[in-house]
C-alpha cells in the first residue's frame, strides 16, 4: 500500500524544546516538501528537497531545519527559534516526471504546552 | 507579489445540486493548476489538474474550467454529496522551480 506517512499525529512541545516531525514515503518520489497550515489559511512552504542530500528554503524557513539523507525520508525539526510553532504540518512528495503534482500525508498537529 | 485567491470563503449547496468553486490567479505565467480537497484534520487530497494548453478537463463528477483571458479557474462538482463537504484549495505553478502556490481555500457545506 503506497503512500506518505507522517508521525506523530499530535505532538506537544515545551518552551525551548526542539521537536522532530517524521515524514516517510514509499512512492519512489524524488521531491519532498514541508508545509505549514494555520487555521482558515492556505499552505505555506517551509522547505523542499528535489533530490537526496539537497534541500532548499521555502517561504517561511526561519526556525525550522530539515535533512534528506534517504530518498524515502524528509524529517522536519521545529527548533526553539520558532516562536509560534502551533500549526498543522503537512508533508508532500512528487515524482520527477510530474513534479507539480504533489501528494500529501495526513499531517501532524503541533501544540505548545 | 503573485497570488492565488478564491472568490468566496464559504459555499453551501443542497445535496444533489451542482457546486461551483471559483479561483482567481494573478500570475500570467502560471501554466499548471490543481485542485485539492481537504477534510477536517486530514491532508489535502488531489482531485484534478489542468495545464494551460487546455480550457476544460473532466474527471469523475468533477470538471475544471480554465479561462486564461481573465485568469480564472473553477471546479464544478456534479450531484454534490454529503461526502463532498470539505475545504477546496486551488494551487498554481509556474517557472523553473515548479513550486505550488496555494489559495486560502473555500469551505463547501452540503445541506441535507
JSON list of C-alpha atoms in Angstrom, two decimals:
[
{"chain": "A", "resi": 1, "resn": "UNK", "atom": "CA", "xyz": [0.00, 0.00, 0.00]},
{"chain": "A", "resi": 2, "resn": "UNK", "atom": "CA", "xyz": [1.88, 3.03, -1.27]},
{"chain": "A", "resi": 3, "resn": "UNK", "atom": "CA", "xyz": [1.65, 6.44, 0.29]},
{"chain": "A", "resi": 4, "resn": "UNK", "atom": "CA", "xyz": [3.01, 9.09, 2.57]},
{"chain": "A", "resi": 5, "resn": "UNK", "atom": "CA", "xyz": [3.03, 8.64, 6.33]},
{"chain": "A", "resi": 6, "resn": "UNK", "atom": "CA", "xyz": [3.56, 11.29, 8.97]},
{"chain": "A", "resi": 7, "resn": "UNK", "atom": "CA", "xyz": [4.11, 10.76, 12.65]},
{"chain": "A", "resi": 8, "resn": "UNK", "atom": "CA", "xyz": [3.10, 11.51, 15.24]},
{"chain": "A", "resi": 9, "resn": "UNK", "atom": "CA", "xyz": [-0.48, 12.64, 14.56]},
{"chain": "A", "resi": 10, "resn": "UNK", "atom": "CA", "xyz": [-0.28, 15.04, 17.53]},
{"chain": "A", "resi": 11, "resn": "UNK", "atom": "CA", "xyz": [2.87, 16.49, 19.07]},
{"chain": "A", "resi": 12, "resn": "UNK", "atom": "CA", "xyz": [3.30, 18.67, 22.11]},
{"chain": "A", "resi": 13, "resn": "UNK", "atom": "CA", "xyz": [6.26, 20.97, 22.51]},
{"chain": "A", "resi": 14, "resn": "UNK", "atom": "CA", "xyz": [7.52, 22.60, 25.66]},
{"chain": "A", "resi": 15, "resn": "UNK", "atom": "CA", "xyz": [9.04, 26.05, 25.52]},
{"chain": "A", "resi": 16, "resn": "UNK", "atom": "CA", "xyz": [12.67, 25.97, 24.41]},
{"chain": "A", "resi": 17, "resn": "UNK", "atom": "CA", "xyz": [12.41, 22.41, 23.13]},
{"chain": "A", "resi": 18, "resn": "UNK", "atom": "CA", "xyz": [13.26, 21.15, 19.65]},
{"chain": "A", "resi": 19, "resn": "UNK", "atom": "CA", "xyz": [10.85, 18.60, 18.19]},
{"chain": "A", "resi": 20, "resn": "UNK", "atom": "CA", "xyz": [11.12, 16.49, 15.05]},
{"chain": "A", "resi": 21, "resn": "UNK", "atom": "CA", "xyz": [8.26, 15.54, 12.76]},
{"chain": "A", "resi": 22, "resn": "UNK", "atom": "CA", "xyz": [8.62, 12.42, 10.67]},
{"chain": "A", "resi": 23, "resn": "UNK", "atom": "CA", "xyz": [7.67, 12.04, 7.00]},
{"chain": "A", "resi": 24, "resn": "UNK", "atom": "CA", "xyz": [8.17, 8.83, 5.04]},
{"chain": "A", "resi": 25, "resn": "UNK", "atom": "CA", "xyz": [7.06, 7.92, 1.51]},
{"chain": "A", "resi": 26, "resn": "UNK", "atom": "CA", "xyz": [7.21, 4.66, -0.41]},
{"chain": "A", "resi": 27, "resn": "UNK", "atom": "CA", "xyz": [6.11, 6.14, -3.74]},
{"chain": "A", "resi": 28, "resn": "UNK", "atom": "CA", "xyz": [9.68, 6.34, -5.04]},
{"chain": "A", "resi": 29, "resn": "UNK", "atom": "CA", "xyz": [9.23, 10.10, -5.39]},
{"chain": "A", "resi": 30, "resn": "UNK", "atom": "CA", "xyz": [12.30, 12.28, -5.79]},
{"chain": "A", "resi": 31, "resn": "UNK", "atom": "CA", "xyz": [10.87, 15.52, -4.40]},
{"chain": "A", "resi": 32, "resn": "UNK", "atom": "CA", "xyz": [9.52, 16.10, -0.90]},
{"chain": "A", "resi": 33, "resn": "UNK", "atom": "CA", "xyz": [8.04, 19.17, 0.76]},
{"chain": "A", "resi": 34, "resn": "UNK", "atom": "CA", "xyz": [7.03, 20.54, 4.13]},
{"chain": "A", "resi": 35, "resn": "UNK", "atom": "CA", "xyz": [4.15, 22.98, 4.52]},
{"chain": "A", "resi": 36, "resn": "UNK", "atom": "CA", "xyz": [2.65, 24.78, 7.46]},
{"chain": "A", "resi": 37, "resn": "UNK", "atom": "CA", "xyz": [-1.11, 25.38, 7.66]},
{"chain": "A", "resi": 38, "resn": "UNK", "atom": "CA", "xyz": [-2.68, 27.80, 10.11]},
{"chain": "A", "resi": 39, "resn": "UNK", "atom": "CA", "xyz": [-6.44, 27.80, 10.83]},
{"chain": "A", "resi": 40, "resn": "UNK", "atom": "CA", "xyz": [-8.51, 29.05, 7.91]},
{"chain": "A", "resi": 41, "resn": "UNK", "atom": "CA", "xyz": [-5.46, 29.63, 5.76]},
{"chain": "A", "resi": 42, "resn": "UNK", "atom": "CA", "xyz": [-3.72, 28.05, 2.83]},
{"chain": "A", "resi": 43, "resn": "UNK", "atom": "CA", "xyz": [-0.45, 26.16, 2.83]},
{"chain": "A", "resi": 44, "resn": "UNK", "atom": "CA", "xyz": [2.89, 27.90, 3.18]},
{"chain": "A", "resi": 45, "resn": "UNK", "atom": "CA", "xyz": [6.09, 26.23, 2.06]},
{"chain": "A", "resi": 46, "resn": "UNK", "atom": "CA", "xyz": [8.75, 25.69, 4.74]},
{"chain": "A", "resi": 47, "resn": "UNK", "atom": "CA", "xyz": [11.39, 23.59, 2.98]},
{"chain": "A", "resi": 48, "resn": "UNK", "atom": "CA", "xyz": [11.61, 21.35, -0.06]},
{"chain": "A", "resi": 49, "resn": "UNK", "atom": "CA", "xyz": [14.04, 18.80, -1.42]},
{"chain": "A", "resi": 50, "resn": "UNK", "atom": "CA", "xyz": [14.23, 17.70, -5.03]},
{"chain": "A", "resi": 51, "resn": "UNK", "atom": "CA", "xyz": [16.97, 15.12, -4.52]},
{"chain": "A", "resi": 52, "resn": "UNK", "atom": "CA", "xyz": [18.73, 13.26, -1.72]},
{"chain": "A", "resi": 53, "resn": "UNK", "atom": "CA", "xyz": [21.25, 15.33, 0.25]},
{"chain": "A", "resi": 54, "resn": "UNK", "atom": "CA", "xyz": [19.91, 18.60, -1.15]},
{"chain": "A", "resi": 55, "resn": "UNK", "atom": "CA", "xyz": [17.17, 20.89, 0.13]},
{"chain": "A", "resi": 56, "resn": "UNK", "atom": "CA", "xyz": [16.04, 24.48, -0.31]},
{"chain": "A", "resi": 57, "resn": "UNK", "atom": "CA", "xyz": [14.34, 27.03, 1.92]},
{"chain": "A", "resi": 58, "resn": "UNK", "atom": "CA", "xyz": [10.75, 27.87, 1.21]},
{"chain": "A", "resi": 59, "resn": "UNK", "atom": "CA", "xyz": [8.85, 31.00, 2.14]},
{"chain": "A", "resi": 60, "resn": "UNK", "atom": "CA", "xyz": [8.89, 30.52, 5.93]},
{"chain": "A", "resi": 61, "resn": "UNK", "atom": "CA", "xyz": [12.05, 28.53, 6.74]},
{"chain": "A", "resi": 62, "resn": "UNK", "atom": "CA", "xyz": [13.12, 30.52, 9.81]},
{"chain": "A", "resi": 63, "resn": "UNK", "atom": "CA", "xyz": [13.00, 28.42, 12.97]},
{"chain": "A", "resi": 64, "resn": "UNK", "atom": "CA", "xyz": [12.90, 25.12, 11.08]},
{"chain": "A", "resi": 65, "resn": "UNK", "atom": "CA", "xyz": [15.51, 22.66, 9.82]},
{"chain": "A", "resi": 66, "resn": "UNK", "atom": "CA", "xyz": [15.40, 19.56, 7.62]},
{"chain": "A", "resi": 67, "resn": "UNK", "atom": "CA", "xyz": [17.57, 16.73, 6.38]},
{"chain": "A", "resi": 68, "resn": "UNK", "atom": "CA", "xyz": [17.31, 14.43, 3.37]},
{"chain": "A", "resi": 69, "resn": "UNK", "atom": "CA", "xyz": [19.67, 11.52, 3.94]},
{"chain": "A", "resi": 70, "resn": "UNK", "atom": "CA", "xyz": [17.37, 8.97, 2.31]},
{"chain": "A", "resi": 71, "resn": "UNK", "atom": "CA", "xyz": [15.01, 9.25, -0.64]},
{"chain": "A", "resi": 72, "resn": "UNK", "atom": "CA", "xyz": [12.13, 7.94, 1.46]},
{"chain": "A", "resi": 73, "resn": "UNK", "atom": "CA", "xyz": [12.52, 10.25, 4.43]},
{"chain": "A", "resi": 74, "resn": "UNK", "atom": "CA", "xyz": [12.36, 14.02, 4.98]},
{"chain": "A", "resi": 75, "resn": "UNK", "atom": "CA", "xyz": [12.16, 14.87, 8.71]},
{"chain": "A", "resi": 76, "resn": "UNK", "atom": "CA", "xyz": [11.38, 18.39, 9.87]},
{"chain": "A", "resi": 77, "resn": "UNK", "atom": "CA", "xyz": [12.75, 19.81, 13.12]},
{"chain": "A", "resi": 78, "resn": "UNK", "atom": "CA", "xyz": [10.89, 22.69, 14.72]},
{"chain": "A", "resi": 79, "resn": "UNK", "atom": "CA", "xyz": [13.54, 24.48, 16.73]},
{"chain": "A", "resi": 80, "resn": "UNK", "atom": "CA", "xyz": [13.21, 26.68, 19.80]},
{"chain": "A", "resi": 81, "resn": "UNK", "atom": "CA", "xyz": [13.82, 29.64, 17.50]},
{"chain": "A", "resi": 82, "resn": "UNK", "atom": "CA", "xyz": [10.33, 29.15, 16.03]},
{"chain": "A", "resi": 83, "resn": "UNK", "atom": "CA", "xyz": [8.32, 31.33, 18.39]},
{"chain": "A", "resi": 84, "resn": "UNK", "atom": "CA", "xyz": [4.89, 30.46, 17.07]},
{"chain": "A", "resi": 85, "resn": "UNK", "atom": "CA", "xyz": [5.03, 26.76, 16.19]},
{"chain": "A", "resi": 86, "resn": "UNK", "atom": "CA", "xyz": [1.40, 25.85, 16.81]},
{"chain": "A", "resi": 87, "resn": "UNK", "atom": "CA", "xyz": [0.06, 24.73, 13.43]},
{"chain": "A", "resi": 88, "resn": "UNK", "atom": "CA", "xyz": [-0.83, 21.77, 11.24]},
{"chain": "A", "resi": 89, "resn": "UNK", "atom": "CA", "xyz": [2.25, 20.49, 9.40]},
{"chain": "A", "resi": 90, "resn": "UNK", "atom": "CA", "xyz": [1.88, 18.74, 6.08]},
{"chain": "A", "resi": 91, "resn": "UNK", "atom": "CA", "xyz": [4.43, 16.73, 4.16]},
{"chain": "A", "resi": 92, "resn": "UNK", "atom": "CA", "xyz": [4.09, 16.11, 0.43]},
{"chain": "A", "resi": 93, "resn": "UNK", "atom": "CA", "xyz": [6.01, 14.38, -2.33]},
{"chain": "A", "resi": 94, "resn": "UNK", "atom": "CA", "xyz": [6.07, 14.38, -6.11]},
{"chain": "A", "resi": 95, "resn": "UNK", "atom": "CA", "xyz": [7.79, 12.46, -8.87]},
{"chain": "A", "resi": 96, "resn": "UNK", "atom": "CA", "xyz": [10.41, 13.93, -11.17]},
{"chain": "A", "resi": 97, "resn": "UNK", "atom": "CA", "xyz": [8.15, 13.37, -14.17]},
{"chain": "A", "resi": 98, "resn": "UNK", "atom": "CA", "xyz": [5.12, 15.05, -12.63]},
{"chain": "A", "resi": 99, "resn": "UNK", "atom": "CA", "xyz": [6.84, 17.36, -10.22]},
{"chain": "A", "resi": 100, "resn": "UNK", "atom": "CA", "xyz": [3.99, 19.81, -9.86]},
{"chain": "A", "resi": 101, "resn": "UNK", "atom": "CA", "xyz": [1.51, 17.15, -8.74]},
{"chain": "A", "resi": 102, "resn": "UNK", "atom": "CA", "xyz": [2.14, 16.86, -5.04]},
{"chain": "A", "resi": 103, "resn": "UNK", "atom": "CA", "xyz": [0.59, 14.16, -2.90]},
{"chain": "A", "resi": 104, "resn": "UNK", "atom": "CA", "xyz": [0.12, 14.85, 0.79]},
{"chain": "A", "resi": 105, "resn": "UNK", "atom": "CA", "xyz": [0.45, 12.91, 4.01]},
{"chain": "A", "resi": 106, "resn": "UNK", "atom": "CA", "xyz": [-2.16, 13.00, 6.80]},
{"chain": "A", "resi": 107, "resn": "UNK", "atom": "CA", "xyz": [-0.44, 15.79, 8.73]},
{"chain": "A", "resi": 108, "resn": "UNK", "atom": "CA", "xyz": [0.92, 16.38, 12.23]},
{"chain": "A", "resi": 109, "resn": "UNK", "atom": "CA", "xyz": [-0.71, 18.85, 14.58]},
{"chain": "A", "resi": 110, "resn": "UNK", "atom": "CA", "xyz": [1.86, 20.58, 16.78]},
{"chain": "A", "resi": 111, "resn": "UNK", "atom": "CA", "xyz": [0.72, 22.20, 20.00]},
{"chain": "A", "resi": 112, "resn": "UNK", "atom": "CA", "xyz": [2.72, 24.20, 22.52]},
{"chain": "A", "resi": 113, "resn": "UNK", "atom": "CA", "xyz": [2.37, 23.43, 26.22]},
{"chain": "B", "resi": 1, "resn": "UNK", "atom": "CA", "xyz": [3.63, 39.63, -5.39]},
{"chain": "B", "resi": 2, "resn": "UNK", "atom": "CA", "xyz": [1.78, 36.97, -7.31]},
{"chain": "B", "resi": 3, "resn": "UNK", "atom": "CA", "xyz": [-1.06, 35.26, -5.51]},
{"chain": "B", "resi": 4, "resn": "UNK", "atom": "CA", "xyz": [-3.83, 32.78, -5.90]},
{"chain": "B", "resi": 5, "resn": "UNK", "atom": "CA", "xyz": [-7.13, 33.75, -4.37]},
{"chain": "B", "resi": 6, "resn": "UNK", "atom": "CA", "xyz": [-10.65, 32.44, -4.04]},
{"chain": "B", "resi": 7, "resn": "UNK", "atom": "CA", "xyz": [-13.80, 34.46, -4.62]},
{"chain": "B", "resi": 8, "resn": "UNK", "atom": "CA", "xyz": [-15.85, 33.02, -1.73]},
{"chain": "B", "resi": 9, "resn": "UNK", "atom": "CA", "xyz": [-14.63, 31.65, 1.58]},
{"chain": "B", "resi": 10, "resn": "UNK", "atom": "CA", "xyz": [-17.79, 29.53, 2.14]},
{"chain": "B", "resi": 11, "resn": "UNK", "atom": "CA", "xyz": [-20.31, 27.81, -0.10]},
{"chain": "B", "resi": 12, "resn": "UNK", "atom": "CA", "xyz": [-23.45, 25.93, 0.93]},
{"chain": "B", "resi": 13, "resn": "UNK", "atom": "CA", "xyz": [-25.35, 23.73, -1.53]},
{"chain": "B", "resi": 14, "resn": "UNK", "atom": "CA", "xyz": [-28.24, 21.32, -1.31]},
{"chain": "B", "resi": 15, "resn": "UNK", "atom": "CA", "xyz": [-27.46, 17.64, -1.65]},
{"chain": "B", "resi": 16, "resn": "UNK", "atom": "CA", "xyz": [-27.87, 16.64, -5.27]},
{"chain": "B", "resi": 17, "resn": "UNK", "atom": "CA", "xyz": [-27.25, 20.11, -6.67]},
{"chain": "B", "resi": 18, "resn": "UNK", "atom": "CA", "xyz": [-24.14, 21.06, -8.62]},
{"chain": "B", "resi": 19, "resn": "UNK", "atom": "CA", "xyz": [-21.38, 23.04, -6.89]},
{"chain": "B", "resi": 20, "resn": "UNK", "atom": "CA", "xyz": [-19.10, 25.61, -8.46]},
{"chain": "B", "resi": 21, "resn": "UNK", "atom": "CA", "xyz": [-16.00, 26.76, -6.63]},
{"chain": "B", "resi": 22, "resn": "UNK", "atom": "CA", "xyz": [-14.07, 29.64, -8.14]},
{"chain": "B", "resi": 23, "resn": "UNK", "atom": "CA", "xyz": [-10.44, 30.67, -8.03]},
{"chain": "B", "resi": 24, "resn": "UNK", "atom": "CA", "xyz": [-8.65, 33.72, -9.41]},
{"chain": "B", "resi": 25, "resn": "UNK", "atom": "CA", "xyz": [-4.94, 33.86, -10.08]},
{"chain": "B", "resi": 26, "resn": "UNK", "atom": "CA", "xyz": [-2.75, 36.81, -10.91]},
{"chain": "B", "resi": 27, "resn": "UNK", "atom": "CA", "xyz": [0.42, 35.26, -12.33]},
{"chain": "B", "resi": 28, "resn": "UNK", "atom": "CA", "xyz": [0.05, 35.31, -16.10]},
{"chain": "B", "resi": 29, "resn": "UNK", "atom": "CA", "xyz": [2.99, 32.89, -16.35]},
{"chain": "B", "resi": 30, "resn": "UNK", "atom": "CA", "xyz": [1.10, 30.16, -14.45]},
{"chain": "B", "resi": 31, "resn": "UNK", "atom": "CA", "xyz": [0.81, 27.11, -16.65]},
{"chain": "B", "resi": 32, "resn": "UNK", "atom": "CA", "xyz": [-0.36, 24.36, -14.33]},
{"chain": "B", "resi": 33, "resn": "UNK", "atom": "CA", "xyz": [-3.31, 24.34, -11.95]},
{"chain": "B", "resi": 34, "resn": "UNK", "atom": "CA", "xyz": [-4.50, 21.79, -9.43]},
{"chain": "B", "resi": 35, "resn": "UNK", "atom": "CA", "xyz": [-7.47, 21.35, -7.12]},
{"chain": "B", "resi": 36, "resn": "UNK", "atom": "CA", "xyz": [-7.26, 19.68, -3.72]},
{"chain": "B", "resi": 37, "resn": "UNK", "atom": "CA", "xyz": [-9.94, 18.60, -1.24]},
{"chain": "B", "resi": 38, "resn": "UNK", "atom": "CA", "xyz": [-9.14, 18.76, 2.45]},
{"chain": "B", "resi": 39, "resn": "UNK", "atom": "CA", "xyz": [-11.38, 17.20, 5.07]},
{"chain": "B", "resi": 40, "resn": "UNK", "atom": "CA", "xyz": [-11.11, 18.38, 8.64]},
{"chain": "B", "resi": 41, "resn": "UNK", "atom": "CA", "xyz": [-7.91, 17.22, 10.33]},
{"chain": "B", "resi": 42, "resn": "UNK", "atom": "CA", "xyz": [-6.61, 15.46, 7.21]},
{"chain": "B", "resi": 43, "resn": "UNK", "atom": "CA", "xyz": [-4.09, 16.17, 4.49]},
{"chain": "B", "resi": 44, "resn": "UNK", "atom": "CA", "xyz": [-5.17, 17.60, 1.11]},
{"chain": "B", "resi": 45, "resn": "UNK", "atom": "CA", "xyz": [-6.32, 15.04, -1.43]},
{"chain": "B", "resi": 46, "resn": "UNK", "atom": "CA", "xyz": [-5.67, 15.51, -5.16]},
{"chain": "B", "resi": 47, "resn": "UNK", "atom": "CA", "xyz": [-8.87, 15.98, -7.16]},
{"chain": "B", "resi": 48, "resn": "UNK", "atom": "CA", "xyz": [-7.97, 17.12, -10.66]},
{"chain": "B", "resi": 49, "resn": "UNK", "atom": "CA", "xyz": [-5.40, 19.19, -12.52]},
{"chain": "B", "resi": 50, "resn": "UNK", "atom": "CA", "xyz": [-5.20, 21.10, -15.78]},
{"chain": "B", "resi": 51, "resn": "UNK", "atom": "CA", "xyz": [-2.46, 22.63, -17.90]},
{"chain": "B", "resi": 52, "resn": "UNK", "atom": "CA", "xyz": [-2.70, 25.99, -19.58]},
{"chain": "B", "resi": 53, "resn": "UNK", "atom": "CA", "xyz": [-2.94, 24.45, -23.05]},
{"chain": "B", "resi": 54, "resn": "UNK", "atom": "CA", "xyz": [-6.41, 23.19, -22.11]},
{"chain": "B", "resi": 55, "resn": "UNK", "atom": "CA", "xyz": [-9.56, 25.04, -21.07]},
{"chain": "B", "resi": 56, "resn": "UNK", "atom": "CA", "xyz": [-11.55, 22.13, -19.70]},
{"chain": "B", "resi": 57, "resn": "UNK", "atom": "CA", "xyz": [-10.86, 18.79, -18.13]},
{"chain": "B", "resi": 58, "resn": "UNK", "atom": "CA", "xyz": [-13.29, 16.27, -16.69]},
{"chain": "B", "resi": 59, "resn": "UNK", "atom": "CA", "xyz": [-12.95, 13.66, -14.02]},
{"chain": "B", "resi": 60, "resn": "UNK", "atom": "CA", "xyz": [-15.40, 11.57, -12.09]},
{"chain": "B", "resi": 61, "resn": "UNK", "atom": "CA", "xyz": [-18.20, 14.00, -11.13]},
{"chain": "B", "resi": 62, "resn": "UNK", "atom": "CA", "xyz": [-15.75, 16.91, -11.33]},
{"chain": "B", "resi": 63, "resn": "UNK", "atom": "CA", "xyz": [-14.86, 19.35, -14.09]},
{"chain": "B", "resi": 64, "resn": "UNK", "atom": "CA", "xyz": [-12.19, 22.02, -14.04]},
{"chain": "B", "resi": 65, "resn": "UNK", "atom": "CA", "xyz": [-12.53, 25.05, -16.31]},
{"chain": "B", "resi": 66, "resn": "UNK", "atom": "CA", "xyz": [-9.68, 27.41, -17.07]},
{"chain": "B", "resi": 67, "resn": "UNK", "atom": "CA", "xyz": [-10.16, 30.88, -18.53]},
{"chain": "B", "resi": 68, "resn": "UNK", "atom": "CA", "xyz": [-6.72, 32.29, -19.18]},
{"chain": "B", "resi": 69, "resn": "UNK", "atom": "CA", "xyz": [-8.08, 35.56, -20.54]},
{"chain": "B", "resi": 70, "resn": "UNK", "atom": "CA", "xyz": [-9.46, 36.58, -17.14]},
{"chain": "B", "resi": 71, "resn": "UNK", "atom": "CA", "xyz": [-7.12, 34.36, -15.10]},
{"chain": "B", "resi": 72, "resn": "UNK", "atom": "CA", "xyz": [-9.96, 32.36, -13.60]},
{"chain": "B", "resi": 73, "resn": "UNK", "atom": "CA", "xyz": [-10.24, 28.73, -12.61]},
{"chain": "B", "resi": 74, "resn": "UNK", "atom": "CA", "xyz": [-13.33, 26.88, -11.45]},
{"chain": "B", "resi": 75, "resn": "UNK", "atom": "CA", "xyz": [-14.15, 23.46, -10.05]},
{"chain": "B", "resi": 76, "resn": "UNK", "atom": "CA", "xyz": [-17.57, 22.04, -10.77]},
{"chain": "B", "resi": 77, "resn": "UNK", "atom": "CA", "xyz": [-18.88, 19.13, -8.72]},
{"chain": "B", "resi": 78, "resn": "UNK", "atom": "CA", "xyz": [-21.92, 17.36, -10.14]},
{"chain": "B", "resi": 79, "resn": "UNK", "atom": "CA", "xyz": [-24.67, 15.96, -7.90]},
{"chain": "B", "resi": 80, "resn": "UNK", "atom": "CA", "xyz": [-22.97, 17.12, -4.70]},
{"chain": "B", "resi": 81, "resn": "UNK", "atom": "CA", "xyz": [-23.00, 14.56, -1.90]},
{"chain": "B", "resi": 82, "resn": "UNK", "atom": "CA", "xyz": [-22.52, 14.92, 1.87]},
{"chain": "B", "resi": 83, "resn": "UNK", "atom": "CA", "xyz": [-19.06, 13.39, 1.50]},
{"chain": "B", "resi": 84, "resn": "UNK", "atom": "CA", "xyz": [-18.07, 16.35, -0.66]},
{"chain": "B", "resi": 85, "resn": "UNK", "atom": "CA", "xyz": [-18.20, 18.66, 2.37]},
{"chain": "B", "resi": 86, "resn": "UNK", "atom": "CA", "xyz": [-14.64, 19.88, 2.83]},
{"chain": "B", "resi": 87, "resn": "UNK", "atom": "CA", "xyz": [-12.30, 22.78, 2.13]},
{"chain": "B", "resi": 88, "resn": "UNK", "atom": "CA", "xyz": [-11.26, 23.03, -1.51]},
{"chain": "B", "resi": 89, "resn": "UNK", "atom": "CA", "xyz": [-7.94, 24.62, -2.49]},
{"chain": "B", "resi": 90, "resn": "UNK", "atom": "CA", "xyz": [-6.69, 25.67, -5.85]},
{"chain": "B", "resi": 91, "resn": "UNK", "atom": "CA", "xyz": [-2.96, 25.94, -6.50]},
{"chain": "B", "resi": 92, "resn": "UNK", "atom": "CA", "xyz": [-0.88, 27.11, -9.41]},
{"chain": "B", "resi": 93, "resn": "UNK", "atom": "CA", "xyz": [2.62, 26.51, -10.66]},
{"chain": "B", "resi": 94, "resn": "UNK", "atom": "CA", "xyz": [4.97, 28.38, -12.93]},
{"chain": "B", "resi": 95, "resn": "UNK", "atom": "CA", "xyz": [8.63, 28.89, -13.59]},
{"chain": "B", "resi": 96, "resn": "UNK", "atom": "CA", "xyz": [11.55, 26.56, -13.44]},
{"chain": "B", "resi": 97, "resn": "UNK", "atom": "CA", "xyz": [11.14, 25.69, -9.74]},
{"chain": "B", "resi": 98, "resn": "UNK", "atom": "CA", "xyz": [7.67, 24.24, -10.36]},
{"chain": "B", "resi": 99, "resn": "UNK", "atom": "CA", "xyz": [6.52, 25.11, -6.84]},
{"chain": "B", "resi": 100, "resn": "UNK", "atom": "CA", "xyz": [2.85, 25.28, -5.99]},
{"chain": "B", "resi": 101, "resn": "UNK", "atom": "CA", "xyz": [1.26, 28.48, -4.68]},
{"chain": "B", "resi": 102, "resn": "UNK", "atom": "CA", "xyz": [-1.94, 27.78, -2.76]},
{"chain": "B", "resi": 103, "resn": "UNK", "atom": "CA", "xyz": [-5.08, 29.82, -2.29]},
{"chain": "B", "resi": 104, "resn": "UNK", "atom": "CA", "xyz": [-6.70, 30.16, 1.13]},
{"chain": "B", "resi": 105, "resn": "UNK", "atom": "CA", "xyz": [-9.49, 27.67, 0.42]},
{"chain": "B", "resi": 106, "resn": "UNK", "atom": "CA", "xyz": [-13.30, 27.54, 0.16]},
{"chain": "B", "resi": 107, "resn": "UNK", "atom": "CA", "xyz": [-15.38, 25.66, 2.72]},
{"chain": "B", "resi": 108, "resn": "UNK", "atom": "CA", "xyz": [-18.08, 23.65, 0.92]},
{"chain": "B", "resi": 109, "resn": "UNK", "atom": "CA", "xyz": [-21.01, 22.55, 3.07]},
{"chain": "B", "resi": 110, "resn": "UNK", "atom": "CA", "xyz": [-23.59, 20.16, 1.66]},
{"chain": "B", "resi": 111, "resn": "UNK", "atom": "CA", "xyz": [-27.04, 20.59, 3.18]},
{"chain": "B", "resi": 112, "resn": "UNK", "atom": "CA", "xyz": [-29.43, 17.62, 3.52]}
]
